């Protein structure tokens, strides 16, 4: 009996956590892509060679 109640509460808690954190994850992903693609090619600059 207690196990069934615990499983229901855990399922509700998981769904609630997903609903609360989803907008923040979406914003973080959006701003992360914007920061990475801000006019950069994503390649490391070539090293200057010593002569």
Coordinates of C-alpha atoms in Angstrom, one line a residue:
X1 CA 0.0 0.0 0.0
X2 CA 2.7 2.5 1.0
X3 CA 4.8 1.5 -2.0
X4 CA 1.9 2.3 -4.4
X5 CA 1.4 5.7 -2.7
X6 CA 5.1 6.4 -2.9
X7 CA 5.3 5.5 -6.6
X8 CA 2.4 7.8 -7.3
X9 CA 4.0 10.7 -5.4
X10 CA 7.3 10.1 -7.1
X11 CA 5.6 10.1 -10.5
X12 CA 3.8 13.4 -9.7
X13 CA 7.1 14.9 -8.4
X14 CA 9.0 13.9 -11.5
X15 CA 6.4 15.4 -13.8
X16 CA 6.3 18.6 -11.7
X17 CA 10.0 18.9 -11.8
X18 CA 10.0 18.5 -15.5
X19 CA 7.4 21.2 -16.0
X20 CA 9.2 23.6 -13.7
X21 CA 12.7 23.1 -15.3
X22 CA 11.7 22.8 -18.9
X23 CA 11.4 26.6 -19.7
X24 CA 14.8 27.2 -18.0
X25 CA 16.4 24.4 -20.0
X26 CA 14.9 25.8 -23.2
X27 CA 16.3 29.3 -22.5
X28 CA 19.7 27.9 -21.6
X29 CA 19.8 25.9 -24.9
X30 CA 18.7 29.0 -26.8
X31 CA 21.3 31.3 -25.2
X32 CA 24.0 28.6 -25.4
X33 CA 23.5 28.3 -29.2
X34 CA 23.5 32.1 -29.6
X35 CA 26.7 32.4 -27.6
X36 CA 28.5 29.7 -29.6
X37 CA 27.4 30.9 -33.0
X38 CA 28.1 34.6 -32.4
X39 CA 30.2 35.2 -35.5
X40 CA 32.7 32.5 -34.8
X41 CA 33.4 29.5 -36.9
X42 CA 33.9 27.2 -34.0
X43 CA 37.4 26.4 -35.0
X44 CA 40.5 27.1 -32.9
X45 CA 42.8 29.7 -34.3
X46 CA 46.0 28.4 -35.9
X47 CA 49.1 28.7 -33.8
X48 CA 51.8 31.1 -34.8
X49 CA 55.0 29.3 -35.8
X50 CA 58.3 30.2 -34.2
X51 CA 61.0 31.1 -36.6

